[in-house]
PDB file of C-alpha atoms in Angstrom:
ATOM      1  CA  MET A 821      58.376   0.577  22.189  1.00 47.00           C
ATOM      2  CA  TYR A 822      57.977   3.949  23.775  1.00 50.00           C
ATOM      3  CA  GLY A 823      57.786   7.318  21.983  1.00 60.00           C
ATOM      4  CA  THR A 824      61.242   8.480  23.008  1.00 66.00           C
ATOM      5  CA  GLN A 825      62.868   5.186  21.747  1.00 77.00           C
ATOM      6  CA  LEU A 826      60.903   5.411  18.424  1.00 83.00           C
ATOM      7  CA  TYR A 827      61.813   9.076  18.073  1.00 80.00           C
ATOM      8  CA  MET A 828      65.580   8.301  18.538  1.00 79.00           C
ATOM      9  CA  ARG A 829      65.510   5.158  16.434  1.00 84.00           C
ATOM     10  CA  ASN A 830      63.754   6.971  13.617  1.00 88.00           C
ATOM     11  CA  LEU A 831      65.856  10.050  13.617  1.00 85.00           C
ATOM     12  CA  GLN A 832      68.968   7.899  13.794  1.00 85.00           C
ATOM     13  CA  LYS A 833      68.060   7.007  10.236  1.00 90.00           C
ATOM     14  CA  LEU A 834      69.233  10.545   9.254  1.00 90.00           C
ATOM     15  CA  ARG A 835      72.776   9.369   9.915  1.00 85.00           C
ATOM     16  CA  SER A 836      72.336   6.559   7.517  1.00 89.00           C
ATOM     17  CA  LEU A 837      70.591   8.803   5.015  1.00 95.00           C
ATOM     18  CA  ALA A 838      73.640  11.107   4.994  1.00 93.00           C
ATOM     19  CA  ARG A 839      75.886   7.999   4.483  1.00 91.00           C
ATOM     20  CA  VAL A 840      73.898   6.786   1.499  1.00 95.00           C
ATOM     21  CA  LEU A 841      73.653  10.300  -0.156  1.00 97.00           C
ATOM     22  CA  HIS A 842      77.514  10.484   0.233  1.00 95.00           C
ATOM     23  CA  GLN A 843      77.760   7.090  -1.461  1.00 95.00           C
ATOM     24  CA  LEU A 844      75.516   8.485  -4.213  1.00 96.00           C
ATOM     25  CA  GLY A 845      78.012  11.229  -5.012  1.00 95.00           C
ATOM     26  CA  PHE A 846      76.708  13.959  -2.736  1.00 96.00           C
ATOM     27  CA  GLU A 847      79.844  14.070  -0.787  1.00 94.00           C
ATOM     28  CA  ASN A 848      79.652  17.837  -0.137  1.00 94.00           C
ATOM     29  CA  LEU A 849      76.512  17.373   2.006  1.00 94.00           C
ATOM     30  CA  GLY A 850      77.455  18.654   5.337  1.00 91.00           C
ATOM     31  CA  ILE A 851      75.867  17.610   8.641  1.00 87.00           C
ATOM     32  CA  ILE A 852      75.181  19.583  11.792  1.00 83.00           C
ATOM     33  CA  PRO A 853      73.320  17.739  14.543  1.00 83.00           C
ATOM     34  CA  SER A 854      72.178  19.608  17.641  1.00 78.00           C
ATOM     35  CA  LEU A 855      69.955  19.634  20.711  1.00 74.00           C
ATOM     36  CA  CYS A 856      67.242  22.212  21.268  1.00 73.00           C
ATOM     37  CA  PRO A 857      68.130  24.333  24.336  1.00 69.00           C
ATOM     38  CA  SER A 858      65.737  22.321  26.513  1.00 69.00           C
ATOM     39  CA  GLY A 859      67.600  19.083  25.513  1.00 65.00           C
ATOM     40  CA  LEU A 860      64.361  17.483  24.705  1.00 70.00           C
ATOM     41  CA  SER A 861      64.569  17.535  20.900  1.00 76.00           C
ATOM     42  CA  TRP A 862      67.314  16.426  18.574  1.00 79.00           C
ATOM     43  CA  ARG A 863      67.834  18.348  15.349  1.00 85.00           C
ATOM     44  CA  CYS A 864      69.857  17.723  12.265  1.00 86.00           C
ATOM     45  CA  VAL A 865      70.615  20.230   9.439  1.00 90.00           C
ATOM     46  CA  PHE A 866      72.096  19.167   6.119  1.00 95.00           C
ATOM     47  CA  LEU A 867      74.228  21.983   4.650  1.00 93.00           C
ATOM     48  CA  ALA A 868      75.605  22.754   1.176  1.00 92.00           C
ATOM     49  CA  GLU A 869      78.041  25.460   0.485  1.00 86.00           C
ATOM     50  CA  ASN A 870      78.740  26.254  -3.143  1.00 80.00           C
ATOM     51  CA  ASN A 871      80.201  29.539  -4.576  1.00 78.00           C
ATOM     52  CA  GLY A 872      80.150  31.221  -1.205  1.00 82.00           C
ATOM     53  CA  LYS A 873      76.385  30.474  -0.792  1.00 86.00           C
ATOM     54  CA  ARG A 874      75.147  28.367   2.024  1.00 91.00           C
ATOM     55  CA  ARG A 875      71.984  26.331   1.698  1.00 94.00           C
ATOM     56  CA  GLU A 876      70.436  24.272   4.499  1.00 95.00           C
ATOM     57  CA  VAL A 877      67.713  21.648   4.847  1.00 96.00           C
ATOM     58  CA  PHE A 878      66.318  20.905   8.382  1.00 95.00           C
ATOM     59  CA  ALA A 879      66.597  17.231   7.733  1.00 95.00           C
ATOM     60  CA  SER A 880      65.034  16.257  11.111  1.00 93.00           C
ATOM     61  CA  SER A 881      62.034  18.393  10.426  1.00 94.00           C
ATOM     62  CA  TRP A 882      61.738  16.803   6.909  1.00 96.00           C
ATOM     63  CA  MET A 883      61.809  13.419   8.530  1.00 94.00           C
ATOM     64  CA  GLN A 884      59.085  14.360  10.997  1.00 92.00           C
ATOM     65  CA  ASP A 885      56.974  15.701   8.102  1.00 94.00           C
ATOM     66  CA  GLU A 886      57.437  12.641   5.903  1.00 95.00           C
ATOM     67  CA  PHE A 887      57.104   9.951   8.575  1.00 93.00           C
ATOM     68  CA  ASP A 888      55.069   9.407  11.747  1.00 88.00           C
ATOM     69  CA  ILE A 889      58.376   9.140  13.914  1.00 89.00           C
ATOM     70  CA  ASN A 890      56.737   9.300  17.234  1.00 85.00           C
ATOM     71  CA  SER A 891      54.217   6.486  17.011  1.00 87.00           C
ATOM     72  CA  LYS A 892      55.779   3.815  14.761  1.00 89.00           C
ATOM     73  CA  GLU A 893      59.128   2.765  13.415  1.00 92.00           C
ATOM     74  CA  ILE A 894      59.860   3.873   9.857  1.00 94.00           C
ATOM     75  CA  GLU A 895      59.318   0.756   7.660  1.00 94.00           C
ATOM     76  CA  GLU A 896      61.088   2.032   4.458  1.00 96.00           C
ATOM     77  CA  SER A 897      64.554   0.976   3.833  1.00 96.00           C
ATOM     78  CA  ILE A 898      67.207   3.619   3.925  1.00 95.00           C
ATOM     79  CA  GLU A 899      67.474   3.412   0.228  1.00 97.00           C
ATOM     80  CA  GLU A 900      63.761   4.174   0.024  1.00 97.00           C
ATOM     81  CA  ILE A 901      64.081   7.066   2.308  1.00 98.00           C
ATOM     82  CA  ALA A 902      67.121   8.361   0.306  1.00 98.00           C
ATOM     83  CA  ALA A 903      65.021   8.105  -2.924  1.00 98.00           C
ATOM     84  CA  LYS A 904      62.144  10.237  -1.239  1.00 97.00           C
ATOM     85  CA  PHE A 905      64.687  12.781  -0.086  1.00 98.00           C
ATOM     86  CA  ILE A 906      66.337  13.050  -3.564  1.00 97.00           C
ATOM     87  CA  VAL A 907      62.860  13.613  -5.090  1.00 97.00           C
ATOM     88  CA  LYS A 908      61.851  16.242  -2.614  1.00 96.00           C
ATOM     89  CA  LYS A 909      65.173  18.041  -2.228  1.00 96.00           C
ATOM     90  CA  THR A 910      66.644  17.853  -5.625  1.00 93.00           C
ATOM     91  CA  GLY A 911      67.488  21.570  -5.844  1.00 93.00           C
ATOM     92  CA  PHE A 912      69.375  21.472  -2.561  1.00 96.00           C
ATOM     93  CA  LEU A 913      71.224  18.160  -3.544  1.00 96.00           C
ATOM     94  CA  ASP A 914      72.390  19.862  -6.787  1.00 93.00           C
ATOM     95  CA  GLN A 915      74.615  21.916  -4.474  1.00 93.00           C
ATOM     96  CA  CYS A 916      75.955  18.845  -2.692  1.00 94.00           C
ATOM     97  CA  GLY A 917      77.433  16.935  -5.586  1.00 92.00           C
ATOM     98  CA  GLY A 918      81.182  16.388  -5.999  1.00 90.00           C
ATOM     99  CA  GLU A 919      83.980  14.595  -4.231  1.00 92.00           C
ATOM    100  CA  ASN A 920      84.984  15.238  -0.572  1.00 92.00           C
ATOM    101  CA  LYS A 921      86.393  11.829   0.452  1.00 92.00           C
ATOM    102  CA  VAL A 922      87.847  13.193   3.781  1.00 89.00           C
ATOM    103  CA  TYR A 923      84.554  14.338   5.024  1.00 85.00           C
ATOM    104  CA  ALA A 924      82.536  11.391   3.693  1.00 89.00           C
ATOM    105  CA  ASN A 925      84.914   8.931   5.297  1.00 88.00           C
ATOM    106  CA  TRP A 926      84.646  10.934   8.609  1.00 83.00           C
ATOM    107  CA  VAL A 927      80.928  10.641   8.588  1.00 81.00           C
ATOM    108  CA  LYS A 928      81.188   6.932   7.890  1.00 83.00           C
ATOM    109  CA  ASN A 929      83.509   6.667  10.833  1.00 82.00           C
ATOM    110  CA  VAL A 930      81.133   8.623  12.997  1.00 77.00           C
ATOM    111  CA  LEU A 931      78.305   6.271  12.169  1.00 75.00           C
ATOM    112  CA  GLN A 932      80.226   3.212  12.933  1.00 79.00           C
ATOM    113  CA  GLN A 933      81.080   4.488  16.504  1.00 79.00           C
ATOM    114  CA  LEU A 934      77.512   5.209  17.480  1.00 78.00           C
ATOM    115  CA  GLU A 935      75.385   2.665  19.175  1.00 73.00           C
ATOM    116  CA  LYS A 936      71.828   1.889  18.710  1.00 74.00           C
ATOM    117  CA  GLU A 937      69.516   4.693  19.524  1.00 70.00           C
ATOM    118  CA  GLU A 938      72.494   7.001  20.124  1.00 71.00           C
ATOM    119  CA  LEU A 939      72.476  10.427  18.508  1.00 72.00           C
ATOM    120  CA  PRO A 940      75.310  12.745  18.081  1.00 69.00           C
ATOM    121  CA  TYR A 941      75.265  16.541  18.606  1.00 66.00           C
ATOM    122  CA  ALA A 942      77.624  19.329  17.817  1.00 69.00           C
ATOM    123  CA  PHE A 943      76.066  21.794  20.254  1.00 62.00           C
ATOM    124  CA  SER A 944      73.013  22.391  22.262  1.00 55.00           C
ATOM    125  CA  ASP A 945      72.141  26.020  22.888  1.00 54.00           C
ATOM    126  CA  TYR A 946      75.131  27.561  21.132  1.00 53.00           C
ATOM    127  CA  LEU A 947      77.960  26.372  18.923  1.00 55.00           C
ATOM    128  CA  SER A 948      81.337  25.990  20.816  1.00 59.00           C
ATOM    129  CA  SER A 949      84.664  25.015  19.456  1.00 63.00           C
ATOM    130  CA  THR A 950      85.577  21.443  20.399  1.00 64.00           C
ATOM    131  CA  SER A 951      87.347  18.703  18.711  1.00 65.00           C
ATOM    132  CA  TYR A 952      84.499  16.157  19.272  1.00 67.00           C
ATOM    133  CA  TRP A 953      80.733  15.780  19.228  1.00 70.00           C
ATOM    134  CA  LYS A 954      78.871  14.580  22.355  1.00 69.00           C
ATOM    135  CA  THR A 955      76.177  11.990  22.007  1.00 72.00           C
ATOM    136  CA  SER A 956      72.868  11.278  23.701  1.00 69.00           C
ATOM    137  CA  LYS A 957      74.573   8.452  25.646  1.00 71.00           C
ATOM    138  CA  GLY A 958      77.204  10.778  27.136  1.00 69.00           C
ATOM    139  CA  ASN A 959      80.009   9.791  24.855  1.00 71.00           C
ATOM    140  CA  ARG A 960      82.402  12.236  23.269  1.00 66.00           C
ATOM    141  CA  SER A 961      84.779  10.185  21.233  1.00 62.00           C
ATOM    142  CA  ILE A 962      83.692  11.514  17.806  1.00 59.00           C
ATOM    143  CA  LEU A 963      86.715  13.393  16.578  1.00 61.00           C
ATOM    144  CA  PHE A 964      86.861  15.663  13.555  1.00 59.00           C
ATOM    145  CA  PRO A 965      89.093  14.804  10.631  1.00 55.00           C
ATOM    146  CA  GLU A 966      92.628  16.381  10.618  1.00 51.00           C
TER     147      GLU A 966
END
């Protein structure tokens, strides 16, 4: 398997990580995927907003620091990846606890729409207002919850 395919397949696990974290009760964990301006790198930020304070974790950078995503497929299960994330990012996750079923269900729906090795992005070089996210395969059917 080539580096680009490994990169995309491994980073796709962040989608599943967000889903598992929501299932574990961190439903206020927000997700903002993006492309770097060159379009060559995919990024994903996990957000928490609590009492007017916003905290963020560059989840894609964390994944790259924890695993060799460019040369081999991550062997750990998504539950093992989640356990690692919880240990390393406990302070951040403390801000993500609580119920937010509408958002958690929307994320689950997004995950079900994406194909293998397909990554969503909300923006590339700047954030613009749209009712959908584009994907690495040119799709744009991922709609925000009403």
